[in-house]
Amino acid sequence: MRTIAVLIPALLLAACSQPAPPAEPAVDAPPPMEAGAAATPTAEPAAAAPVAPAADEPAEDTRARIETLLGDAAQYEKVFNAFKTAVVGGDRAAVVEEVRFPLNISGGKKITGPGEFQRNYEKIITPAVVKAVSGQDFGKVFVNQQGVMIGDGQVWLNGQCLDQACTKTEVKVITIQ
């Protein structure tokens, strides 16, 4: 009985453990072979021009992910662009328009309204936040069920249902840290 009491936790831990990630290839390693490629080199390799991805491809991936997880991607992109323009331009009034209150800020604190936000603007919209926002491209934002992340988590956007059936939503900035 005592052996079982010791083995069960060990087995549970082993079942929950994650496998080690695959090792990164060496910098000078040849690229991996594509499926269907010949195992031995040919006498004259065909010169193929690299195919560049479409300029809008990352943004389309982002939009698709937002649509799948959060809803209307156009709303998220509109708020992202308006917030970015306001922050980079230092337009405090426009920044406030894109924020939902109470706003989560660093240290687990909350800003309850526009007046408090304006009084603490420099403490909230720090140079690190401005840098993260100004350097973020919409096509490269991180998206999960919690919202859209700008930078390394300095800013989060998410939607809120405006009706019982959640047919209408409003996307705003919910966290700045």
Backbone as a printed PyTorch tensor [residue, N CA C, xyz], in Angstrom:
tensor([[[  0.8260,  -1.1900,   0.0000],
         [  0.0000,   0.0000,   0.0000],
         [  0.8630,   1.2420,   0.0000]],

        [[  1.9480,   1.1860,   0.7420],
         [  2.8320,   2.3450,   0.8270],
         [  3.5120,   2.5950,  -0.5260]],

        [[  3.8530,   1.5440,  -1.2410],
         [  4.4740,   1.6670,  -2.5620],
         [  3.5310,   2.3760,  -3.5190]],

        [[  2.2610,   2.0700,  -3.4660],
         [  1.2690,   2.7120,  -4.3300],
         [  1.1810,   4.1990,  -4.0080]],

        [[  1.2020,   4.5490,  -2.7340],
         [  1.1220,   5.9540,  -2.3210],
         [  2.3110,   6.7560,  -2.8400]],

        [[  3.4380,   6.0990,  -3.0120],
         [  4.6330,   6.7720,  -3.5270],
         [  4.6020,   6.8120,  -5.0610]],

        [[  4.1470,   5.7540,  -5.6710],
         [  4.1480,   5.6560,  -7.1360],
         [  3.1180,   6.5520,  -7.8110]],

        [[  1.9520,   6.7020,  -7.2400],
         [  0.8890,   7.4830,  -7.8830],
         [  1.3200,   8.9300,  -8.1290]],

        [[  1.8340,   9.6570,  -7.1260],
         [  2.2710,  11.0310,  -7.4220],
         [  3.3920,  11.0830,  -8.4750]],

        [[  4.3060,  10.1240,  -8.4260],
         [  5.3950,  10.1010,  -9.4060],
         [  4.8570,   9.8740, -10.8050]],

        [[  3.9080,   8.9630, -10.9550],
         [  3.3060,   8.6920, -12.2610],
         [  2.5110,   9.8900, -12.7670]],

        [[  1.7920,  10.5450, -11.8820],
         [  1.0410,  11.7330, -12.2820],
         [  1.9750,  12.8410, -12.7560]],

        [[  3.0590,  13.0440, -12.0480],
         [  4.0330,  14.0570, -12.4650],
         [  4.6510,  13.7050, -13.8070]],

        [[  4.9710,  12.4480, -14.0080],
         [  5.5610,  12.0220, -15.2760],
         [  4.5740,  12.2190, -16.4110]],

        [[  3.3050,  11.9590, -16.1800],
         [  2.2890,  12.1040, -17.2230],
         [  2.0810,  13.5630, -17.5950]],

        [[  2.2920,  14.4660, -16.6620],
         [  2.0790,  15.8860, -16.9100],
         [  3.3050,  16.5920, -17.4500]],

        [[  4.4430,  15.9620, -17.3940],
         [  5.6610,  16.6550, -17.8250],
         [  5.6620,  16.8260, -19.3290]],

        [[  6.2820,  17.8920, -19.7850],
         [  6.3670,  18.2220, -21.2060],
         [  7.6670,  17.6850, -21.7730]],

        [[  7.6300,  17.2080, -23.0380],
         [  8.8800,  16.7530, -23.6520],
         [  9.8040,  17.9400, -23.9110]],

        [[ 11.0790,  17.6730, -23.9400],
         [ 12.0530,  18.7290, -24.2050],
         [ 11.8680,  19.2230, -25.6300]],

        [[ 12.0320,  20.5560, -25.8520],
         [ 11.8980,  21.0710, -27.2100],
         [ 13.0300,  20.5420, -28.0810]],

        [[ 12.7840,  20.4300, -29.3990],
         [ 13.8410,  19.9360, -30.2730],
         [ 15.0260,  20.8940, -30.2790]],

        [[ 16.2070,  20.3330, -30.4420],
         [ 17.4170,  21.1500, -30.4520],
         [ 17.4250,  22.0310, -31.6940]],

        [[ 17.9410,  23.2340, -31.5410],
         [ 18.0770,  24.1510, -32.6640],
         [ 19.1860,  23.6620, -33.5760]],

        [[ 18.9930,  23.7570, -34.9010],
         [ 20.0640,  23.3310, -35.7990],
         [ 21.2460,  24.2890, -35.7060]],

        [[ 22.4180,  23.7760, -35.9970],
         [ 23.6150,  24.6040, -35.9730],
         [ 23.4780,  25.7100, -37.0120]],

        [[ 24.1320,  26.8350, -36.7530],
         [ 24.0540,  27.9860, -37.6420],
         [ 24.5140,  27.6170, -39.0550]],

        [[ 25.5360,  26.7890, -39.1590],
         [ 26.0670,  26.4530, -40.4710],
         [ 25.4630,  25.1670, -41.0370]],

        [[ 24.4140,  24.6420, -40.4090],
         [ 23.7830,  23.4140, -40.8860],
         [ 23.0330,  23.6910, -42.1840]],

        [[ 23.0050,  22.7120, -43.0750],
         [ 22.2590,  22.9070, -44.3160],
         [ 20.7650,  22.9430, -44.0200]],

        [[ 19.9870,  23.5870, -44.8890],
         [ 18.5460,  23.6360, -44.6450],
         [ 17.9530,  22.2410, -44.7370]],

        [[ 16.8460,  21.9970, -44.0510],
         [ 16.2380,  20.6690, -44.0910],
         [ 15.7670,  20.3380, -45.5090]],

        [[ 15.7920,  19.0490, -45.8240],
         [ 15.4040,  18.6110, -47.1570],
         [ 13.8920,  18.6590, -47.2750]],

        [[ 13.3900,  19.1620, -48.3870],
         [ 11.9570,  19.2380, -48.6060],
         [ 11.4430,  17.8740, -49.0310]],

        [[ 10.1770,  17.6360, -48.7590],
         [  9.5570,  16.3740, -49.1580],
         [  9.6050,  16.2460, -50.6710]],

        [[  9.9450,  15.0760, -51.1420],
         [  9.9860,  14.8370, -52.5790],
         [ 11.3080,  15.2280, -53.2120]],

        [[ 12.2420,  15.7640, -52.4380],
         [ 13.5300,  16.1610, -52.9950],
         [ 14.4070,  14.9220, -53.1360]],

        [[ 15.2770,  14.9340, -54.1020],
         [ 16.1770,  13.8020, -54.3390],
         [ 17.1880,  13.7080, -53.2160]],

        [[ 17.5460,  12.4880, -52.8510],
         [ 18.5010,  12.2840, -51.7620],
         [ 19.9180,  12.6180, -52.1970]],

        [[ 20.2040,  12.5390, -53.4890],
         [ 21.5380,  12.8630, -53.9770],
         [ 21.4480,  14.0920, -54.8510]],

        [[ 22.4680,  14.9460, -54.8170],
         [ 22.4000,  16.1540, -55.6150],
         [ 22.4240,  15.8110, -57.1060]],

        [[ 21.7670,  16.6490, -57.8870],
         [ 21.7680,  16.4690, -59.3300],
         [ 22.9570,  17.1950, -59.9170]],

        [[ 23.2730,  16.8820, -61.1420],
         [ 24.4310,  17.4900, -61.7990],
         [ 24.2430,  18.9910, -61.9310]],

        [[ 23.0650,  19.4390, -62.2990],
         [ 22.8060,  20.8630, -62.4550],
         [ 21.5530,  21.2110, -61.6630]],

        [[ 21.7280,  21.8150, -60.4780],
         [ 20.5410,  22.1600, -59.7020],
         [ 19.7610,  23.2610, -60.4140]],

        [[ 18.4530,  23.1410, -60.3670],
         [ 17.6080,  24.1540, -60.9890],
         [ 17.6170,  25.4090, -60.1290]],

        [[ 17.7860,  26.5450, -60.7640],
         [ 17.7910,  27.8230, -60.0530],
         [ 16.3520,  28.2740, -59.8900]],

        [[ 15.9020,  28.3240, -58.6630],
         [ 14.5350,  28.7580, -58.4000],
         [ 14.5790,  30.0630, -57.6300]],

        [[ 13.8290,  31.0170, -58.0890],
         [ 13.7630,  32.3040, -57.4030],
         [ 12.9430,  32.1260, -56.1380]],

        [[ 13.4010,  32.6870, -55.0110],
         [ 12.6230,  32.5590, -53.7830],
         [ 11.2860,  33.2830, -53.9340]],

        [[ 10.2710,  32.7140, -53.3400],
         [  8.9500,  33.3170, -53.4010],
         [  8.7450,  34.1170, -52.1220]],

        [[  8.5620,  35.4100, -52.2840],
         [  8.3500,  36.2780, -51.1300],
         [  6.8890,  36.2150, -50.7310]],

        [[  6.6170,  36.1820, -49.4270],
         [  5.2220,  36.1710, -49.0050],
         [  4.5650,  37.5030, -49.3470]],

        [[  3.2920,  37.4670, -49.5320],
         [  2.5570,  38.6970, -49.8130],
         [  2.7070,  39.6400, -48.6340]],

        [[  2.7410,  40.9290, -48.9190],
         [  2.9620,  41.9310, -47.8750],
         [  1.8760,  41.8890, -46.8110]],

        [[  0.6650,  41.5100, -47.1850],
         [ -0.4550,  41.5150, -46.2610],
         [ -0.6440,  40.1770, -45.5430]],

        [[  0.2090,  39.1880, -45.8190],
         [  0.0250,  37.8460, -45.2770],
         [  0.0080,  37.8000, -43.7500]],

        [[  0.9780,  38.4180, -43.0280],
         [  0.9160,  38.3580, -41.5610],
         [ -0.3450,  39.0230, -41.0130]],

        [[ -0.7470,  40.1370, -41.6080],
         [ -1.9490,  40.8170, -41.1360],
         [ -3.1770,  39.9380, -41.3670]],

        [[ -3.2220,  39.2280, -42.4850],
         [ -4.3500,  38.3350, -42.7550],
         [ -4.3830,  37.1920, -41.7440]],

        [[ -3.2120,  36.6490, -41.3930],
         [ -3.1420,  35.6020, -40.3720],
         [ -3.6590,  36.1340, -39.0390]],

        [[ -3.2540,  37.3520, -38.7020],
         [ -3.6880,  37.9760, -37.4600],
         [ -5.1990,  38.1840, -37.4730]],

        [[ -5.7020,  38.7110, -38.5620],
         [ -7.1510,  38.9320, -38.6620],
         [ -7.9210,  37.6030, -38.5100]],

        [[ -7.4280,  36.5680, -39.1650],
         [ -8.0960,  35.2620, -39.0830],
         [ -8.0820,  34.7400, -37.6470]],

        [[ -6.9570,  34.8970, -36.9610],
         [ -6.8630,  34.4350, -35.5680],
         [ -7.8060,  35.2280, -34.6670]],

        [[ -7.8770,  36.5390, -34.8780],
         [ -8.7980,  37.3730, -34.0910],
         [-10.2370,  36.9490, -34.3530]],

        [[-10.5870,  36.7570, -35.6190],
         [-11.9500,  36.3340, -35.9680],
         [-12.2970,  35.0230, -35.2670]],

        [[-11.3510,  34.0880, -35.2510],
         [-11.5890,  32.7840, -34.6480],
         [-11.7470,  32.8790, -33.1280]],

        [[-10.8890,  33.6490, -32.4790],
         [-10.8730,  33.6780, -31.0100],
         [-11.7120,  34.7810, -30.3770]],

        [[-11.7810,  35.9480, -31.0350],
         [-12.3380,  37.1140, -30.3590],
         [-13.5380,  37.7640, -31.0420]],

        [[-13.6340,  37.6120, -32.3500],
         [-14.7480,  38.2630, -33.0450],
         [-14.2680,  39.1670, -34.1670]],

        [[-14.8590,  40.3220, -34.2700],
         [-14.6660,  41.2490, -35.3780],
         [-13.2460,  41.8270, -35.4380]],

        [[-12.4370,  41.2900, -36.3360],
         [-11.0410,  41.7210, -36.4570],
         [-10.9300,  43.1780, -36.8920]],

        [[-11.8720,  43.6490, -37.6950],
         [-11.8270,  45.0390, -38.1650],
         [-11.9070,  46.0080, -36.9880]],

        [[-12.7130,  45.6680, -35.9820],
         [-12.8100,  46.5140, -34.7840],
         [-11.4770,  46.5560, -34.0420]],

        [[-10.8340,  45.4100, -33.9070],
         [ -9.5470,  45.3490, -33.2170],
         [ -8.4930,  46.1760, -33.9690]],

        [[ -8.4870,  46.0430, -35.2730],
         [ -7.5080,  46.7830, -36.0690],
         [ -7.7690,  48.2920, -35.9890]],

        [[ -9.0240,  48.6840, -36.0000],
         [ -9.3810,  50.1040, -35.9050],
         [ -8.9060,  50.6870, -34.5650]],

        [[ -9.1890,  49.9740, -33.4770],
         [ -8.7720,  50.4520, -32.1440],
         [ -7.2450,  50.4510, -32.0400]],

        [[ -6.6000,  49.3940, -32.5360],
         [ -5.1350,  49.3230, -32.5350],
         [ -4.5460,  50.5520, -33.2310]],

        [[ -5.0290,  50.8420, -34.4370],
         [ -4.4870,  51.9740, -35.2070],
         [ -4.7680,  53.3090, -34.5390]],

        [[ -5.9750,  53.4800, -34.0170],
         [ -6.3190,  54.7390, -33.3410],
         [ -5.4800,  54.9240, -32.0780]],

        [[ -5.3220,  53.8670, -31.3070],
         [ -4.5270,  53.9410, -30.0740],
         [ -3.0630,  54.2410, -30.4010]],

        [[ -2.5240,  53.5480, -31.3930],
         [ -1.1290,  53.7540, -31.7840],
         [ -0.9080,  55.1910, -32.2430]],

        [[ -1.7840,  55.6980, -33.0850],
         [ -1.6660,  57.0810, -33.5710],
         [ -1.7290,  58.0610, -32.4120]],

        [[ -2.6490,  57.8410, -31.4800],
         [ -2.8060,  58.7350, -30.3360],
         [ -1.5880,  58.7070, -29.4190]],

        [[ -1.0870,  57.5010, -29.1180],
         [  0.0630,  57.3710, -28.2170],
         [  1.3040,  57.9970, -28.8480]],

        [[  1.5740,  57.6420, -30.1000],
         [  2.7690,  58.1600, -30.7780],
         [  2.6830,  59.6800, -30.9280]],

        [[  1.4780,  60.1970, -31.1850],
         [  1.2890,  61.6400, -31.3460],
         [  1.1510,  62.3880, -30.0370]],

        [[  1.1020,  61.6720, -28.9070],
         [  0.9640,  62.3210, -27.6010],
         [ -0.4000,  62.9610, -27.3950]],

        [[ -1.4210,  62.4880, -28.0850],
         [ -2.7670,  63.0380, -28.0020],
         [ -3.5140,  62.3590, -26.8530]],

        [[ -3.4360,  62.9670, -25.6760],
         [ -4.0210,  62.3780, -24.4650],
         [ -5.5060,  62.1240, -24.5880]],

        [[ -6.2360,  63.0750, -25.1450],
         [ -7.6870,  62.9260, -25.2770],
         [ -8.0290,  61.7410, -26.1740]],

        [[ -7.2860,  61.5770, -27.2560],
         [ -7.5370,  60.4550, -28.1690],
         [ -7.1510,  59.1230, -27.5220]],

        [[ -6.1070,  59.1220, -26.6880],
         [ -5.7210,  57.8960, -25.9780],
         [ -6.8690,  57.4770, -25.0640]],

        [[ -7.4200,  58.4240, -24.3120],
         [ -8.5140,  58.1320, -23.3820],
         [ -9.7190,  57.5420, -24.1220]],

        [[ -9.9840,  58.0100, -25.3390],
         [-11.1230,  57.5110, -26.1180],
         [-11.0160,  56.0170, -26.4240]],

        [[ -9.8080,  55.4810, -26.4320],
         [ -9.5950,  54.0770, -26.7840],
         [ -9.4750,  53.1690, -25.5640]],

        [[ -9.6870,  53.7100, -24.3730],
         [ -9.5050,  52.9660, -23.1260],
         [-10.8490,  52.6440, -22.4850]],

        [[-10.9760,  51.4320, -21.9370],
         [-12.1440,  51.0460, -21.1500],
         [-11.7740,  51.1770, -19.6790]],

        [[-12.6640,  51.7790, -18.9140],
         [-12.4580,  51.9360, -17.4830],
         [-13.4020,  51.0080, -16.7350]],

        [[-12.9490,  50.4450, -15.6250],
         [-11.6500,  50.6410, -14.9990],
         [-10.5410,  49.9900, -15.8310]],

        [[ -9.4210,  50.6760, -15.9290],
         [ -8.2580,  50.2340, -16.6990],
         [ -7.2680,  49.5560, -15.7630]],

        [[ -6.8310,  48.3650, -16.1240],
         [ -5.7960,  47.6760, -15.3540],
         [ -4.4480,  48.2990, -15.6820]],

        [[ -3.6690,  48.6180, -14.6580],
         [ -2.3160,  49.1370, -14.8640],
         [ -1.3430,  48.3020, -14.0410]],

        [[ -0.0630,  48.5980, -14.1760],
         [  0.9580,  47.8070, -13.4910],
         [  0.7470,  47.8230, -11.9820]],

        [[  1.2260,  46.7670, -11.3610],
         [  1.1210,  46.6400,  -9.9040],
         [ -0.2570,  46.1970,  -9.4490]],

        [[ -1.1000,  45.7160, -10.3720],
         [ -2.4330,  45.2610, -10.0010],
         [ -3.3980,  46.3830,  -9.6630]],

        [[ -3.0380,  47.6110, -10.0100],
         [ -3.8970,  48.7630,  -9.7130],
         [ -4.8860,  48.9910, -10.8440]],

        [[ -5.8900,  49.8000, -10.5630],
         [ -6.9030,  50.1480, -11.5570],
         [ -7.0850,  51.6620, -11.6000]],

        [[ -7.2990,  52.1610, -12.8040],
         [ -7.6390,  53.5690, -13.0050],
         [ -9.1410,  53.5890, -13.2680]],

        [[ -9.8770,  54.3620, -12.4780],
         [-11.3310,  54.2800, -12.5120],
         [-12.0040,  55.1210, -13.5830]],

        [[-11.3550,  56.1750, -14.0420],
         [-12.0100,  57.0140, -15.0390],
         [-11.0470,  57.9120, -15.7800]],

        [[-11.5640,  58.6570, -16.7650],
         [-10.7200,  59.5270, -17.5960],
         [ -9.9490,  60.5900, -16.8200]],

        [[-10.5560,  61.1660, -15.8070],
         [ -9.8710,  62.2020, -15.0230],
         [ -8.6440,  61.6430, -14.3200]],

        [[ -8.8020,  60.5040, -13.6710],
         [ -7.6800,  59.8590, -12.9880],
         [ -6.6120,  59.4510, -13.9950]],

        [[ -7.0380,  58.9950, -15.1760],
         [ -6.0940,  58.6210, -16.2260],
         [ -5.2710,  59.8370, -16.6470]],

        [[ -5.9310,  60.9600, -16.8800],
         [ -5.2260,  62.1790, -17.3120],
         [ -4.2360,  62.6530, -16.2400]],

        [[ -4.6360,  62.5810, -14.9770],
         [ -3.7450,  63.0140, -13.8860],
         [ -2.5120,  62.1240, -13.7760]],

        [[ -2.6310,  60.8590, -14.1750],
         [ -1.5290,  59.9060, -14.0580],
         [ -0.9580,  59.4980, -15.4170]],

        [[ -1.2160,  60.2980, -16.4420],
         [ -0.8590,  59.9460, -17.8130],
         [  0.6080,  59.5410, -17.9500]],

        [[  1.5310,  60.3470, -17.4130],
         [  2.9690,  60.0530, -17.5490],
         [  3.3800,  58.7820, -16.8230]],

        [[  2.6550,  58.4280, -15.7620],
         [  2.9560,  57.1950, -15.0420],
         [  2.4040,  55.9730, -15.7750]],

        [[  1.3690,  56.1830, -16.5860],
         [  0.7250,  55.0750, -17.3000],
         [  1.3400,  54.9150, -18.6970]],

        [[  1.3800,  55.9940, -19.4460],
         [  1.9490,  55.9670, -20.8040],
         [  3.4270,  56.3260, -20.6640]],

        [[  4.1920,  55.3590, -20.2300],
         [  5.6240,  55.5390, -19.9960],
         [  6.3860,  55.4570, -21.3230]],

        [[  7.6590,  55.8590, -21.3250],
         [  8.4610,  55.7030, -22.5470],
         [  8.4960,  54.2520, -23.0420]],

        [[  8.4910,  53.2830, -22.1290],
         [  8.4810,  51.8720, -22.5370],
         [  7.1780,  51.5140, -23.2540]],

        [[  6.0660,  52.0570, -22.7840],
         [  4.7760,  51.8130, -23.4350],
         [  4.7630,  52.4670, -24.8130]],

        [[  5.2370,  53.7020, -24.8980],
         [  5.2870,  54.4090, -26.1920],
         [  6.1620,  53.6300, -27.1750]],

        [[  7.2970,  53.1420, -26.7140],
         [  8.1930,  52.3780, -27.5830],
         [  7.5240,  51.0960, -28.0630]],

        [[  6.8670,  50.3810, -27.1530],
         [  6.2030,  49.1280, -27.5250],
         [  5.0860,  49.3800, -28.5330]],

        [[  4.2930,  50.4000, -28.2880],
         [  3.1690,  50.7060, -29.1710],
         [  3.6610,  51.1930, -30.5310]],

        [[  4.6290,  52.0950, -30.5260],
         [  5.1140,  52.6510, -31.8010],
         [  5.8240,  51.6100, -32.6460]],

        [[  6.4280,  50.6190, -32.0160],
         [  7.1550,  49.5920, -32.7460],
         [  6.3180,  48.3900, -33.1450]],

        [[  5.0520,  48.3680, -32.7410],
         [  4.2050,  47.2080, -33.0120],
         [  3.4910,  47.3380, -34.3500]],

        [[  3.5380,  46.2730, -35.1230],
         [  2.8140,  46.1670, -36.3820],
         [  1.5820,  45.3090, -36.1140]],

        [[  0.4290,  45.7110, -36.6370],
         [ -0.8010,  44.9600, -36.3870],
         [ -0.6890,  43.5080, -36.8470]],

        [[ -0.0100,  43.2860, -37.9370],
         [  0.1440,  41.9390, -38.4670],
         [  0.9860,  41.0280, -37.6070]],

        [[  1.6420,  41.5810, -36.5850],
         [  2.5170,  40.7770, -35.7350],
         [  2.1080,  40.7980, -34.2700]],

        [[  0.8690,  41.2090, -33.9760],
         [  0.4180,  41.1970, -32.5850],
         [  0.1860,  39.7700, -32.1390]],

        [[  0.2970,  39.5450, -30.8470],
         [ -0.0070,  38.2480, -30.2540],
         [ -1.4970,  38.2280, -29.9480]],

        [[ -2.1560,  37.1310, -30.2790],
         [ -3.5950,  37.0060, -30.0660],
         [ -3.8760,  35.7150, -29.3190]],

        [[ -4.6690,  35.8090, -28.2560],
         [ -5.1990,  34.6070, -27.6040],
         [ -6.5970,  34.9260, -27.0950]],

        [[ -7.2050,  34.0200, -26.3600],
         [ -8.5760,  34.2190, -25.9040],
         [ -8.7170,  35.3830, -24.9360]],

        [[ -7.6050,  35.8900, -24.4130],
         [ -7.6570,  37.0310, -23.4930],
         [ -7.6360,  38.3650, -24.2210]],

        [[ -7.3010,  38.3550, -25.5130],
         [ -7.2990,  39.5900, -26.2670],
         [ -6.1160,  39.6960, -27.2030]],

        [[ -5.8200,  40.9430, -27.5770],
         [ -4.7110,  41.2630, -28.4760],
         [ -3.6500,  41.9670, -27.6470]],

        [[ -2.4250,  41.4560, -27.7310],
         [ -1.3220,  41.9970, -26.9340],
         [ -0.4210,  42.8480, -27.8120]],

        [[ -0.0640,  44.0130, -27.3070],
         [  0.8880,  44.9000, -27.9690],
         [  2.1990,  44.8310, -27.1910]],

        [[  3.2970,  44.7300, -27.9490],
         [  4.6180,  44.6520, -27.3380],
         [  4.7820,  43.3320, -26.6070]],

        [[  5.3790,  43.4030, -25.4340],
         [  5.5790,  42.2230, -24.5980],
         [  4.5620,  42.2040, -23.4610]],

        [[  3.3650,  42.6850, -23.7450],
         [  2.3070,  42.7210, -22.7300],
         [  2.1060,  44.0960, -22.1350]],

        [[  2.7270,  45.1150, -22.7360],
         [  2.5510,  46.4650, -22.2150],
         [  1.1090,  46.9380, -22.3730]],

        [[  0.4440,  46.4860, -23.4420],
         [ -0.9360,  46.9060, -23.6970],
         [ -1.7470,  45.6960, -24.1600]],

        [[ -2.9800,  45.6050, -23.6620],
         [ -3.9220,  44.5700, -24.0970],
         [ -5.2140,  45.2250, -24.5370]],

        [[ -5.7770,  44.7240, -25.6440],
         [ -7.0870,  45.1400, -26.1350],
         [ -8.0170,  43.9430, -26.0430]],

        [[ -9.3040,  44.2130, -25.7530],
         [-10.2850,  43.1430, -25.7980],
         [-11.6590,  43.7450, -25.9820]],

        [[-12.5870,  42.9050, -26.4180],
         [-13.9500,  43.3400, -26.6560],
         [-14.8360,  43.0740, -25.4580]],

        [[-15.9480,  43.8160, -25.4170],
         [-16.9390,  43.6380, -24.3620],
         [-18.3060,  43.6020, -25.0350]],

        [[-19.1250,  42.6460, -24.6370],
         [-20.4700,  42.5270, -25.1980],
         [-21.3110,  43.7170, -24.7430]],

        [[-22.0790,  44.2590, -25.6880],
         [-22.9460,  45.3900, -25.3710],
         [-24.4060,  44.9920, -25.2340]],

        [[-24.7230,  43.7430, -25.6040],
         [-26.0820,  43.2510, -25.4590],
         [-26.0680,  41.8130, -24.9390]],

        [[-27.2370,  41.3330, -24.5530],
         [-27.3590,  40.0130, -23.9460],
         [-26.8540,  38.9020, -24.8700]],

        [[-27.1450,  38.9950, -26.1680],
         [-26.7580,  37.9600, -27.1260],
         [-25.3230,  38.1460, -27.6280]],

        [[-24.6850,  39.2110, -27.2160],
         [-23.3160,  39.5410, -27.6130],
         [-23.2030,  39.7010, -29.1420]],

        [[-24.2550,  40.2650, -29.7330],
         [-24.2080,  40.5360, -31.1670],
         [-23.4790,  41.8370, -31.4490]],

        [[-23.4110,  42.7090, -30.4430],
         [-22.6790,  43.9690, -30.5670],
         [-21.5760,  43.9750, -29.5130]],

        [[-20.3740,  44.3130, -29.9490],
         [-19.2440,  44.3900, -29.0190],
         [-18.5340,  45.7220, -29.1820]],

        [[-17.7640,  46.0610, -28.1700],
         [-16.9580,  47.2720, -28.2040],
         [-15.5420,  46.8720, -27.7960]],

        [[-14.5880,  47.1520, -28.6740],
         [-13.2020,  46.8390, -28.4080],
         [-12.5180,  48.0780, -27.8450]],

        [[-11.7820,  47.8770, -26.7680],
         [-11.0510,  48.9760, -26.1160],
         [ -9.7530,  48.4210, -25.5180]],

        [[ -8.8850,  49.3280, -25.1090],
         [ -7.6760,  48.9700, -24.3620],
         [ -8.1240,  48.6600, -22.9370]],

        [[ -7.7170,  47.4830, -22.4380],
         [ -8.1590,  47.0720, -21.0940],
         [ -7.0180,  47.0560, -20.0840]],

        [[ -5.7630,  47.0110, -20.5770],
         [ -4.5930,  46.9580, -19.6890],
         [ -3.4590,  47.7550, -20.2940]],

        [[ -2.8010,  48.5640, -19.4620],
         [ -1.5560,  49.2480, -19.8490],
         [ -0.6150,  49.0610, -18.6780]],

        [[  0.5600,  48.4460, -18.9480],
         [  1.5020,  48.2190, -17.8450],
         [  2.9250,  48.4550, -18.2810]]])
